[in-house]
């Protein structure tokens, strides 16, 4: 469960870290880990992906895009920021540039 995990980075460090879409695309496998973007924030969901109630595929199918709007529709009853807070590793360079955002 994410709530019991230690944060991957301090918030100030995550806020100051700029990550490119190229970096996101390089982190889409078990070997490299899974990174995704939700409303400009980059999250390393590797530690969470296999505990997701809907299964890992629900996440891996969309990790290389900003899934903010889509995730809000599916998970409108929870605060994504609160759930993903400890997995936050940086900010996407240039802001949202995906059809899912």
PDB file of N, CA and C in Angstrom:
ATOM      1  N   UNK A   1       0.842  -1.178   0.000  1.00  0.00           N
ATOM      2  CA  UNK A   1       0.000   0.000   0.000  1.00  0.00           C
ATOM      3  C   UNK A   1       0.885   1.238   0.000  1.00  0.00           C
ATOM      4  N   UNK A   2       0.513   2.237  -0.815  1.00  0.00           N
ATOM      5  CA  UNK A   2       1.305   3.447  -0.958  1.00  0.00           C
ATOM      6  C   UNK A   2       1.417   4.216   0.351  1.00  0.00           C
ATOM      7  N   UNK A   3       0.366   4.255   1.130  1.00  0.00           N
ATOM      8  CA  UNK A   3       0.357   5.036   2.371  1.00  0.00           C
ATOM      9  C   UNK A   3       1.483   4.642   3.321  1.00  0.00           C
ATOM     10  N   UNK A   4       1.882   3.388   3.311  1.00  0.00           N
ATOM     11  CA  UNK A   4       2.927   2.932   4.223  1.00  0.00           C
ATOM     12  C   UNK A   4       4.336   3.035   3.631  1.00  0.00           C
ATOM     13  N   UNK A   5       4.451   3.476   2.398  1.00  0.00           N
ATOM     14  CA  UNK A   5       5.759   3.582   1.737  1.00  0.00           C
ATOM     15  C   UNK A   5       6.493   4.850   2.158  1.00  0.00           C
ATOM     16  N   UNK A   6       7.805   4.770   2.128  1.00  0.00           N
ATOM     17  CA  UNK A   6       8.634   5.948   2.336  1.00  0.00           C
ATOM     18  C   UNK A   6       8.646   6.743   1.022  1.00  0.00           C
ATOM     19  N   UNK A   7       8.634   8.069   1.088  1.00  0.00           N
ATOM     20  CA  UNK A   7       8.693   8.864  -0.149  1.00  0.00           C
ATOM     21  C   UNK A   7       9.965   8.570  -0.936  1.00  0.00           C
ATOM     22  N   UNK A   8       9.862   8.576  -2.265  1.00  0.00           N
ATOM     23  CA  UNK A   8      11.036   8.350  -3.110  1.00  0.00           C
ATOM     24  C   UNK A   8      11.977   9.541  -3.076  1.00  0.00           C
ATOM     25  N   UNK A   9      11.412  10.759  -2.953  1.00  0.00           N
ATOM     26  CA  UNK A   9      12.207  11.986  -2.904  1.00  0.00           C
ATOM     27  C   UNK A   9      11.509  12.985  -1.986  1.00  0.00           C
ATOM     28  N   UNK A  10      12.283  13.871  -1.365  1.00  0.00           N
ATOM     29  CA  UNK A  10      11.647  14.961  -0.621  1.00  0.00           C
ATOM     30  C   UNK A  10      10.866  15.847  -1.603  1.00  0.00           C
ATOM     31  N   UNK A  11       9.768  16.439  -1.155  1.00  0.00           N
ATOM     32  CA  UNK A  11       8.919  17.247  -2.039  1.00  0.00           C
ATOM     33  C   UNK A  11       9.679  18.375  -2.725  1.00  0.00           C
ATOM     34  N   UNK A  12      10.552  19.052  -1.999  1.00  0.00           N
ATOM     35  CA  UNK A  12      11.301  20.165  -2.591  1.00  0.00           C
ATOM     36  C   UNK A  12      12.196  19.670  -3.723  1.00  0.00           C
ATOM     37  N   UNK A  13      12.786  18.499  -3.548  1.00  0.00           N
ATOM     38  CA  UNK A  13      13.647  17.930  -4.590  1.00  0.00           C
ATOM     39  C   UNK A  13      12.819  17.509  -5.802  1.00  0.00           C
ATOM     40  N   UNK A  14      11.671  16.884  -5.568  1.00  0.00           N
ATOM     41  CA  UNK A  14      10.802  16.475  -6.672  1.00  0.00           C
ATOM     42  C   UNK A  14      10.322  17.698  -7.454  1.00  0.00           C
ATOM     43  N   UNK A  15       9.951  18.751  -6.747  1.00  0.00           N
ATOM     44  CA  UNK A  15       9.459  19.968  -7.390  1.00  0.00           C
ATOM     45  C   UNK A  15      10.521  20.612  -8.260  1.00  0.00           C
ATOM     46  N   UNK A  16      11.794  20.442  -7.886  1.00  0.00           N
ATOM     47  CA  UNK A  16      12.897  21.052  -8.625  1.00  0.00           C
ATOM     48  C   UNK A  16      13.465  20.148  -9.719  1.00  0.00           C
ATOM     49  N   UNK A  17      13.016  18.904  -9.795  1.00  0.00           N
ATOM     50  CA  UNK A  17      13.536  17.961 -10.780  1.00  0.00           C
ATOM     51  C   UNK A  17      12.688  18.011 -12.049  1.00  0.00           C
ATOM     52  N   UNK A  18      13.316  18.312 -13.175  1.00  0.00           N
ATOM     53  CA  UNK A  18      12.623  18.373 -14.458  1.00  0.00           C
ATOM     54  C   UNK A  18      12.926  17.090 -15.222  1.00  0.00           C
ATOM     55  N   UNK A  19      11.867  16.433 -15.671  1.00  0.00           N
ATOM     56  CA  UNK A  19      11.987  15.159 -16.370  1.00  0.00           C
ATOM     57  C   UNK A  19      11.385  15.308 -17.760  1.00  0.00           C
ATOM     58  N   UNK A  20      12.055  14.792 -18.763  1.00  0.00           N
ATOM     59  CA  UNK A  20      11.578  14.913 -20.138  1.00  0.00           C
ATOM     60  C   UNK A  20      10.675  13.743 -20.517  1.00  0.00           C
ATOM     61  N   UNK A  21       9.908  13.933 -21.591  1.00  0.00           N
ATOM     62  CA  UNK A  21       9.083  12.831 -22.102  1.00  0.00           C
ATOM     63  C   UNK A  21       9.973  11.690 -22.569  1.00  0.00           C
ATOM     64  N   UNK A  22      11.162  12.015 -23.039  1.00  0.00           N
ATOM     65  CA  UNK A  22      12.124  10.977 -23.435  1.00  0.00           C
ATOM     66  C   UNK A  22      12.454  10.085 -22.244  1.00  0.00           C
ATOM     67  N   UNK A  23      12.661  10.707 -21.079  1.00  0.00           N
ATOM     68  CA  UNK A  23      12.926   9.947 -19.849  1.00  0.00           C
ATOM     69  C   UNK A  23      11.730   9.059 -19.497  1.00  0.00           C
ATOM     70  N   UNK A  24      10.525   9.603 -19.645  1.00  0.00           N
ATOM     71  CA  UNK A  24       9.308   8.835 -19.350  1.00  0.00           C
ATOM     72  C   UNK A  24       9.256   7.591 -20.233  1.00  0.00           C
ATOM     73  N   UNK A  25       9.501   7.779 -21.526  1.00  0.00           N
ATOM     74  CA  UNK A  25       9.440   6.661 -22.475  1.00  0.00           C
ATOM     75  C   UNK A  25      10.506   5.593 -22.200  1.00  0.00           C
ATOM     76  N   UNK A  26      11.587   5.979 -21.545  1.00  0.00           N
ATOM     77  CA  UNK A  26      12.651   5.019 -21.202  1.00  0.00           C
ATOM     78  C   UNK A  26      12.316   4.204 -19.951  1.00  0.00           C
ATOM     79  N   UNK A  27      11.283   4.579 -19.258  1.00  0.00           N
ATOM     80  CA  UNK A  27      10.909   3.899 -18.008  1.00  0.00           C
ATOM     81  C   UNK A  27       9.521   3.276 -18.153  1.00  0.00           C
ATOM     82  N   UNK A  28       9.465   2.245 -18.980  1.00  0.00           N
ATOM     83  CA  UNK A  28       8.197   1.593 -19.289  1.00  0.00           C
ATOM     84  C   UNK A  28       8.319   0.067 -19.285  1.00  0.00           C
ATOM     85  N   UNK A  29       9.139  -0.463 -18.372  1.00  0.00           N
ATOM     86  CA  UNK A  29       9.304  -1.915 -18.303  1.00  0.00           C
ATOM     87  C   UNK A  29       9.711  -2.328 -16.890  1.00  0.00           C
ATOM     88  N   UNK A  30       9.660  -3.629 -16.646  1.00  0.00           N
ATOM     89  CA  UNK A  30      10.093  -4.134 -15.333  1.00  0.00           C
ATOM     90  C   UNK A  30      11.556  -3.801 -15.074  1.00  0.00           C
ATOM     91  N   UNK A  31      12.359  -3.838 -16.127  1.00  0.00           N
ATOM     92  CA  UNK A  31      13.799  -3.585 -15.986  1.00  0.00           C
ATOM     93  C   UNK A  31      14.102  -2.133 -15.631  1.00  0.00           C
ATOM     94  N   UNK A  32      13.380  -1.201 -16.242  1.00  0.00           N
ATOM     95  CA  UNK A  32      13.669   0.221 -16.034  1.00  0.00           C
ATOM     96  C   UNK A  32      12.738   0.875 -15.025  1.00  0.00           C
ATOM     97  N   UNK A  33      11.649   0.174 -14.690  1.00  0.00           N
ATOM     98  CA  UNK A  33      10.628   0.752 -13.824  1.00  0.00           C
ATOM     99  C   UNK A  33       9.575   1.461 -14.659  1.00  0.00           C
ATOM    100  N   UNK A  34       8.484   1.832 -14.008  1.00  0.00           N
ATOM    101  CA  UNK A  34       7.370   2.480 -14.693  1.00  0.00           C
ATOM    102  C   UNK A  34       7.170   3.892 -14.161  1.00  0.00           C
ATOM    103  N   UNK A  35       7.287   4.863 -15.068  1.00  0.00           N
ATOM    104  CA  UNK A  35       7.032   6.254 -14.714  1.00  0.00           C
ATOM    105  C   UNK A  35       5.789   6.711 -15.446  1.00  0.00           C
ATOM    106  N   UNK A  36       5.013   7.563 -14.821  1.00  0.00           N
ATOM    107  CA  UNK A  36       3.846   8.140 -15.466  1.00  0.00           C
ATOM    108  C   UNK A  36       3.696   9.591 -15.037  1.00  0.00           C
ATOM    109  N   UNK A  37       2.825  10.302 -15.730  1.00  0.00           N
ATOM    110  CA  UNK A  37       2.607  11.719 -15.466  1.00  0.00           C
ATOM    111  C   UNK A  37       1.130  11.940 -15.163  1.00  0.00           C
ATOM    112  N   UNK A  38       0.872  12.683 -14.101  1.00  0.00           N
ATOM    113  CA  UNK A  38      -0.484  13.093 -13.763  1.00  0.00           C
ATOM    114  C   UNK A  38      -0.439  14.588 -13.478  1.00  0.00           C
ATOM    115  N   UNK A  39      -1.062  15.352 -14.357  1.00  0.00           N
ATOM    116  CA  UNK A  39      -1.134  16.813 -14.213  1.00  0.00           C
ATOM    117  C   UNK A  39       0.234  17.436 -13.971  1.00  0.00           C
ATOM    118  N   UNK A  40       1.152  17.167 -14.873  1.00  0.00           N
ATOM    119  CA  UNK A  40       2.519  17.723 -14.880  1.00  0.00           C
ATOM    120  C   UNK A  40       3.480  17.110 -13.867  1.00  0.00           C
ATOM    121  N   UNK A  41       3.002  16.312 -12.936  1.00  0.00           N
ATOM    122  CA  UNK A  41       3.889  15.674 -11.964  1.00  0.00           C
ATOM    123  C   UNK A  41       4.262  14.274 -12.459  1.00  0.00           C
ATOM    124  N   UNK A  42       5.547  13.941 -12.326  1.00  0.00           N
ATOM    125  CA  UNK A  42       6.040  12.626 -12.737  1.00  0.00           C
ATOM    126  C   UNK A  42       6.114  11.732 -11.510  1.00  0.00           C
ATOM    127  N   UNK A  43       5.583  10.519 -11.676  1.00  0.00           N
ATOM    128  CA  UNK A  43       5.567   9.553 -10.588  1.00  0.00           C
ATOM    129  C   UNK A  43       6.244   8.261 -11.021  1.00  0.00           C
ATOM    130  N   UNK A  44       7.028   7.702 -10.127  1.00  0.00           N
ATOM    131  CA  UNK A  44       7.606   6.370 -10.338  1.00  0.00           C
ATOM    132  C   UNK A  44       6.641   5.395  -9.669  1.00  0.00           C
ATOM    133  N   UNK A  45       5.797   4.764 -10.482  1.00  0.00           N
ATOM    134  CA  UNK A  45       4.753   3.889  -9.954  1.00  0.00           C
ATOM    135  C   UNK A  45       5.200   2.432  -9.847  1.00  0.00           C
ATOM    136  N   UNK A  46       6.482   2.191 -10.019  1.00  0.00           N
ATOM    137  CA  UNK A  46       7.015   0.829 -10.003  1.00  0.00           C
ATOM    138  C   UNK A  46       6.629   0.067  -8.734  1.00  0.00           C
ATOM    139  N   UNK A  47       6.775   0.700  -7.576  1.00  0.00           N
ATOM    140  CA  UNK A  47       6.485   0.019  -6.306  1.00  0.00           C
ATOM    141  C   UNK A  47       4.997  -0.221  -6.100  1.00  0.00           C
ATOM    142  N   UNK A  48       4.173   0.515  -6.806  1.00  0.00           N
ATOM    143  CA  UNK A  48       2.730   0.422  -6.612  1.00  0.00           C
ATOM    144  C   UNK A  48       2.022  -0.432  -7.662  1.00  0.00           C
ATOM    145  N   UNK A  49       2.598  -0.514  -8.824  1.00  0.00           N
ATOM    146  CA  UNK A  49       1.912  -1.058  -9.995  1.00  0.00           C
ATOM    147  C   UNK A  49       1.293  -2.436  -9.789  1.00  0.00           C
ATOM    148  N   UNK A  50       1.966  -3.308  -9.095  1.00  0.00           N
ATOM    149  CA  UNK A  50       1.450  -4.668  -8.927  1.00  0.00           C
ATOM    150  C   UNK A  50       0.471  -4.793  -7.753  1.00  0.00           C
ATOM    151  N   UNK A  51       0.260  -3.674  -7.030  1.00  0.00           N
ATOM    152  CA  UNK A  51      -0.725  -3.648  -5.951  1.00  0.00           C
ATOM    153  C   UNK A  51      -1.996  -2.909  -6.362  1.00  0.00           C
ATOM    154  N   UNK A  52      -2.013  -2.377  -7.571  1.00  0.00           N
ATOM    155  CA  UNK A  52      -3.177  -1.623  -8.044  1.00  0.00           C
ATOM    156  C   UNK A  52      -4.398  -2.545  -8.082  1.00  0.00           C
ATOM    157  N   UNK A  53      -5.498  -2.139  -7.462  1.00  0.00           N
ATOM    158  CA  UNK A  53      -6.681  -2.996  -7.401  1.00  0.00           C
ATOM    159  C   UNK A  53      -7.200  -3.447  -8.767  1.00  0.00           C
ATOM    160  N   UNK A  54      -7.002  -2.635  -9.787  1.00  0.00           N
ATOM    161  CA  UNK A  54      -7.468  -2.987 -11.136  1.00  0.00           C
ATOM    162  C   UNK A  54      -6.456  -3.795 -11.924  1.00  0.00           C
ATOM    163  N   UNK A  55      -5.313  -4.079 -11.315  1.00  0.00           N
ATOM    164  CA  UNK A  55      -4.263  -4.832 -11.990  1.00  0.00           C
ATOM    165  C   UNK A  55      -3.209  -3.928 -12.610  1.00  0.00           C
ATOM    166  N   UNK A  56      -2.046  -4.481 -12.832  1.00  0.00           N
ATOM    167  CA  UNK A  56      -0.914  -3.723 -13.373  1.00  0.00           C
ATOM    168  C   UNK A  56      -1.200  -3.189 -14.774  1.00  0.00           C
ATOM    169  N   UNK A  57      -1.901  -3.958 -15.581  1.00  0.00           N
ATOM    170  CA  UNK A  57      -2.162  -3.555 -16.968  1.00  0.00           C
ATOM    171  C   UNK A  57      -2.935  -2.239 -17.052  1.00  0.00           C
ATOM    172  N   UNK A  58      -3.790  -1.971 -16.079  1.00  0.00           N
ATOM    173  CA  UNK A  58      -4.519  -0.701 -16.045  1.00  0.00           C
ATOM    174  C   UNK A  58      -3.556   0.484 -16.028  1.00  0.00           C
ATOM    175  N   UNK A  59      -2.400   0.281 -15.445  1.00  0.00           N
ATOM    176  CA  UNK A  59      -1.407   1.350 -15.357  1.00  0.00           C
ATOM    177  C   UNK A  59      -0.417   1.265 -16.518  1.00  0.00           C
ATOM    178  N   UNK A  60       0.108   0.082 -16.795  1.00  0.00           N
ATOM    179  CA  UNK A  60       1.152  -0.039 -17.812  1.00  0.00           C
ATOM    180  C   UNK A  60       0.677   0.345 -19.211  1.00  0.00           C
ATOM    181  N   UNK A  61      -0.603   0.216 -19.487  1.00  0.00           N
ATOM    182  CA  UNK A  61      -1.116   0.601 -20.803  1.00  0.00           C
ATOM    183  C   UNK A  61      -1.032   2.102 -21.050  1.00  0.00           C
ATOM    184  N   UNK A  62      -0.908   2.892 -19.987  1.00  0.00           N
ATOM    185  CA  UNK A  62      -0.947   4.339 -20.141  1.00  0.00           C
ATOM    186  C   UNK A  62       0.191   5.085 -19.446  1.00  0.00           C
ATOM    187  N   UNK A  63       1.207   4.397 -18.983  1.00  0.00           N
ATOM    188  CA  UNK A  63       2.245   5.083 -18.201  1.00  0.00           C
ATOM    189  C   UNK A  63       3.062   6.081 -19.002  1.00  0.00           C
ATOM    190  N   UNK A  64       3.097   5.958 -20.329  1.00  0.00           N
ATOM    191  CA  UNK A  64       3.927   6.884 -21.105  1.00  0.00           C
ATOM    192  C   UNK A  64       3.155   8.110 -21.586  1.00  0.00           C
ATOM    193  N   UNK A  65       2.102   8.478 -20.863  1.00  0.00           N
ATOM    194  CA  UNK A  65       1.309   9.656 -21.200  1.00  0.00           C
ATOM    195  C   UNK A  65       0.899  10.365 -19.919  1.00  0.00           C
ATOM    196  N   UNK A  66       0.418  11.598 -20.062  1.00  0.00           N
ATOM    197  CA  UNK A  66      -0.135  12.283 -18.900  1.00  0.00           C
ATOM    198  C   UNK A  66      -1.570  11.801 -18.762  1.00  0.00           C
ATOM    199  N   UNK A  67      -1.827  11.054 -17.730  1.00  0.00           N
ATOM    200  CA  UNK A  67      -3.128  10.398 -17.561  1.00  0.00           C
ATOM    201  C   UNK A  67      -4.046  11.156 -16.605  1.00  0.00           C
ATOM    202  N   UNK A  68      -3.765  12.426 -16.370  1.00  0.00           N
ATOM    203  CA  UNK A  68      -4.517  13.216 -15.399  1.00  0.00           C
ATOM    204  C   UNK A  68      -6.019  13.160 -15.548  1.00  0.00           C
ATOM    205  N   UNK A  69      -6.548  13.555 -16.703  1.00  0.00           N
ATOM    206  CA  UNK A  69      -8.002  13.587 -16.894  1.00  0.00           C
ATOM    207  C   UNK A  69      -8.599  12.193 -16.846  1.00  0.00           C
ATOM    208  N   UNK A  70      -7.955  11.244 -17.507  1.00  0.00           N
ATOM    209  CA  UNK A  70      -8.477   9.883 -17.530  1.00  0.00           C
ATOM    210  C   UNK A  70      -8.514   9.297 -16.112  1.00  0.00           C
ATOM    211  N   UNK A  71      -7.437   9.473 -15.377  1.00  0.00           N
ATOM    212  CA  UNK A  71      -7.374   8.938 -14.018  1.00  0.00           C
ATOM    213  C   UNK A  71      -8.408   9.611 -13.114  1.00  0.00           C
ATOM    214  N   UNK A  72      -8.641  10.891 -13.318  1.00  0.00           N
ATOM    215  CA  UNK A  72      -9.639  11.601 -12.515  1.00  0.00           C
ATOM    216  C   UNK A  72     -11.042  11.070 -12.778  1.00  0.00           C
ATOM    217  N   UNK A  73     -11.312  10.702 -14.028  1.00  0.00           N
ATOM    218  CA  UNK A  73     -12.623  10.134 -14.361  1.00  0.00           C
ATOM    219  C   UNK A  73     -12.812   8.775 -13.677  1.00  0.00           C
ATOM    220  N   UNK A  74     -11.787   7.942 -13.751  1.00  0.00           N
ATOM    221  CA  UNK A  74     -11.867   6.599 -13.181  1.00  0.00           C
ATOM    222  C   UNK A  74     -11.802   6.631 -11.664  1.00  0.00           C
ATOM    223  N   UNK A  75     -10.962   7.534 -11.145  1.00  0.00           N
ATOM    224  CA  UNK A  75     -10.725   7.597  -9.696  1.00  0.00           C
ATOM    225  C   UNK A  75     -11.217   8.914  -9.102  1.00  0.00           C
ATOM    226  N   UNK A  76     -12.324   9.425  -9.591  1.00  0.00           N
ATOM    227  CA  UNK A  76     -12.847  10.701  -9.118  1.00  0.00           C
ATOM    228  C   UNK A  76     -13.197  10.732  -7.642  1.00  0.00           C
ATOM    229  N   UNK A  77     -13.368   9.575  -7.060  1.00  0.00           N
ATOM    230  CA  UNK A  77     -13.757   9.478  -5.654  1.00  0.00           C
ATOM    231  C   UNK A  77     -12.570   9.516  -4.692  1.00  0.00           C
ATOM    232  N   UNK A  78     -11.342   9.549  -5.232  1.00  0.00           N
ATOM    233  CA  UNK A  78     -10.153   9.619  -4.374  1.00  0.00           C
ATOM    234  C   UNK A  78      -9.260  10.773  -4.802  1.00  0.00           C
ATOM    235  N   UNK A  79      -8.365  11.199  -3.944  1.00  0.00           N
ATOM    236  CA  UNK A  79      -7.398  12.236  -4.274  1.00  0.00           C
ATOM    237  C   UNK A  79      -6.146  11.563  -4.836  1.00  0.00           C
ATOM    238  N   UNK A  80      -5.957  11.683  -6.157  1.00  0.00           N
ATOM    239  CA  UNK A  80      -4.773  11.076  -6.776  1.00  0.00           C
ATOM    240  C   UNK A  80      -3.489  11.646  -6.199  1.00  0.00           C
ATOM    241  N   UNK A  81      -3.476  12.965  -5.939  1.00  0.00           N
ATOM    242  CA  UNK A  81      -2.281  13.579  -5.367  1.00  0.00           C
ATOM    243  C   UNK A  81      -1.915  12.934  -4.038  1.00  0.00           C
ATOM    244  N   UNK A  82      -2.915  12.659  -3.234  1.00  0.00           N
ATOM    245  CA  UNK A  82      -2.662  12.058  -1.925  1.00  0.00           C
ATOM    246  C   UNK A  82      -2.153  10.617  -2.075  1.00  0.00           C
ATOM    247  N   UNK A  83      -2.765   9.864  -2.986  1.00  0.00           N
ATOM    248  CA  UNK A  83      -2.366   8.468  -3.197  1.00  0.00           C
ATOM    249  C   UNK A  83      -0.960   8.388  -3.786  1.00  0.00           C
ATOM    250  N   UNK A  84      -0.662   9.264  -4.735  1.00  0.00           N
ATOM    251  CA  UNK A  84       0.613   9.185  -5.449  1.00  0.00           C
ATOM    252  C   UNK A  84       1.736  10.019  -4.824  1.00  0.00           C
ATOM    253  N   UNK A  85       1.410  10.796  -3.822  1.00  0.00           N
ATOM    254  CA  UNK A  85       2.353  11.735  -3.216  1.00  0.00           C
ATOM    255  C   UNK A  85       3.743  11.143  -2.951  1.00  0.00           C
ATOM    256  N   UNK A  86       3.811   9.955  -2.401  1.00  0.00           N
ATOM    257  CA  UNK A  86       5.100   9.355  -2.043  1.00  0.00           C
ATOM    258  C   UNK A  86       5.857   8.797  -3.247  1.00  0.00           C
ATOM    259  N   UNK A  87       5.198   8.776  -4.395  1.00  0.00           N
ATOM    260  CA  UNK A  87       5.828   8.264  -5.615  1.00  0.00           C
ATOM    261  C   UNK A  87       6.274   9.395  -6.541  1.00  0.00           C
ATOM    262  N   UNK A  88       6.095  10.644  -6.099  1.00  0.00           N
ATOM    263  CA  UNK A  88       6.427  11.826  -6.904  1.00  0.00           C
ATOM    264  C   UNK A  88       7.938  11.974  -7.021  1.00  0.00           C
ATOM    265  N   UNK A  89       8.435  12.052  -8.273  1.00  0.00           N
ATOM    266  CA  UNK A  89       9.882  12.171  -8.483  1.00  0.00           C
ATOM    267  C   UNK A  89      10.288  13.411  -9.260  1.00  0.00           C
ATOM    268  N   UNK A  90       9.340  14.134  -9.869  1.00  0.00           N
ATOM    269  CA  UNK A  90       9.713  15.328 -10.617  1.00  0.00           C
ATOM    270  C   UNK A  90       8.551  15.942 -11.360  1.00  0.00           C
ATOM    271  N   UNK A  91       8.884  16.960 -12.162  1.00  0.00           N
ATOM    272  CA  UNK A  91       7.909  17.683 -12.974  1.00  0.00           C
ATOM    273  C   UNK A  91       8.236  17.442 -14.449  1.00  0.00           C
ATOM    274  N   UNK A  92       7.199  17.288 -15.265  1.00  0.00           N
ATOM    275  CA  UNK A  92       7.429  17.052 -16.686  1.00  0.00           C
ATOM    276  C   UNK A  92       7.875  18.349 -17.362  1.00  0.00           C
ATOM    277  N   UNK A  93       8.863  18.240 -18.203  1.00  0.00           N
ATOM    278  CA  UNK A  93       9.377  19.395 -18.937  1.00  0.00           C
ATOM    279  C   UNK A  93       8.319  19.899 -19.908  1.00  0.00           C
ATOM    280  N   UNK A  94       8.059  21.183 -19.880  1.00  0.00           N
ATOM    281  CA  UNK A  94       7.141  21.801 -20.832  1.00  0.00           C
ATOM    282  C   UNK A  94       5.676  21.620 -20.522  1.00  0.00           C
ATOM    283  N   UNK A  95       5.324  20.979 -19.441  1.00  0.00           N
ATOM    284  CA  UNK A  95       3.920  20.818 -19.088  1.00  0.00           C
ATOM    285  C   UNK A  95       3.236  19.709 -19.841  1.00  0.00           C
ATOM    286  N   UNK A  96       1.929  19.676 -19.738  1.00  0.00           N
ATOM    287  CA  UNK A  96       1.128  18.603 -20.323  1.00  0.00           C
ATOM    288  C   UNK A  96       1.150  18.668 -21.842  1.00  0.00           C
ATOM    289  N   UNK A  97       1.486  17.555 -22.465  1.00  0.00           N
ATOM    290  CA  UNK A  97       1.518  17.497 -23.920  1.00  0.00           C
ATOM    291  C   UNK A  97       0.918  16.216 -24.432  1.00  0.00           C
ATOM    292  N   UNK A  98      -0.051  15.682 -23.719  1.00  0.00           N
ATOM    293  CA  UNK A  98      -0.629  14.399 -24.066  1.00  0.00           C
ATOM    294  C   UNK A  98      -2.124  14.498 -24.242  1.00  0.00           C
ATOM    295  N   UNK A  99      -2.675  13.623 -25.030  1.00  0.00           N
ATOM    296  CA  UNK A  99      -4.125  13.637 -25.183  1.00  0.00           C
ATOM    297  C   UNK A  99      -4.857  13.162 -23.962  1.00  0.00           C
ATOM    298  N   UNK A 100      -4.194  12.542 -23.027  1.00  0.00           N
ATOM    299  CA  UNK A 100      -4.847  12.087 -21.803  1.00  0.00           C
ATOM    300  C   UNK A 100      -4.874  13.167 -20.744  1.00  0.00           C
ATOM    301  N   UNK A 101      -4.136  14.256 -20.935  1.00  0.00           N
ATOM    302  CA  UNK A 101      -4.022  15.284 -19.891  1.00  0.00           C
ATOM    303  C   UNK A 101      -5.250  16.165 -19.817  1.00  0.00           C
TER     304      UNK A 101
END
